[in-house]
C-alpha cells in the first residue's frame, strides 16, 4: 500500500467543506503527515490512521494555514498515550518558526509529545523505507517552501507541489510522475500561487498521468467546472480532478 490521503484541500480561507490543505502519505515506513491543519487528529481517524502512530510530520513552509495545528497535534497524541518523540521535518527557517509556535503555547512535555526537529535542505532526499525515497525541491512562494516527490525504486512517483507559482524546479520534480497534486489557488497568474490553467500547463510539460487540484476554493478561485476546463486549456490531456477531502491517491508500482 502506497497512497496519499487528502485531509484538507482548501485555501488559507477555508470553505465549509474544505479545510486548509494538508495530507498524509500512507506507505512503507509508516504514515507521514504533510502539514497540520486545525482538525488533523479527527481527519486522520476518518482516514483509518491512528494519530499516535504517525512516523513523522513534514512541514512544507511556515505560513499559518500549514503549521498552526502542530501544537495541538503534539498535545492530543500525548493525551492518547504516545510517549515516543515525533520527528518534525522541514527547512531550517520553517522549523524555527514552528518551534517558536510550540514554545509560545508553553507545552508541558511531561505528557505532551516532544518534537524532534529534523532540518532538510532544499533538494535533499531522504529514504522512507526499503525501495522508497522522498525527494524535495524549493518552490516559488512568498515563504521558503518545499515540494515533495514520493518515489519507488521502479520509478513510480507521486508529487505534491505545495504552495508555488509555476516554476521549473517543481516542473522538474514532477516530470514523469503518475500523480501530480498541484495547488490552484487563484483565477489567474498571481505571485506565489498558481491558477488552474497554469497547473494544467505544468502538468502537460511534466508529462504526468493524473492531476489533482488542491489549495483550491470554488468561492475564491473559480467554480469547479471552470477550473477543470481551464486545466485542459492549459494543454493537459490526462485525468484531471479537483481534490476531495478523504480522497485516496494510490501509486501503481506494477505499471513499471
Short mmCIF file of C-alpha atoms in Angstrom, two decimals, residues 70-72 96-107:
data_model
loop_
_atom_site.label_atom_id
_atom_site.label_comp_id
_atom_site.label_asym_id
_atom_site.label_seq_id
_atom_site.Cartn_x
_atom_site.Cartn_y
_atom_site.Cartn_z
CA UNK A 70 1.16 21.35 15.26
CA UNK A 71 0.97 22.22 19.00
CA UNK A 72 -2.49 20.67 19.42
CA UNK A 96 12.47 27.64 13.75
CA UNK A 97 9.03 29.27 13.41
CA UNK A 98 7.25 26.02 14.31
CA UNK A 99 9.43 25.73 17.39
CA UNK A 100 8.54 29.30 18.38
CA UNK A 101 4.86 28.42 17.96
CA UNK A 102 5.19 25.45 20.28
CA UNK A 103 7.21 27.49 22.76
CA UNK A 104 4.51 30.18 22.81
CA UNK A 105 1.99 27.51 23.85
CA UNK A 106 4.18 26.63 26.87
CA UNK A 107 3.63 22.95 26.26
#
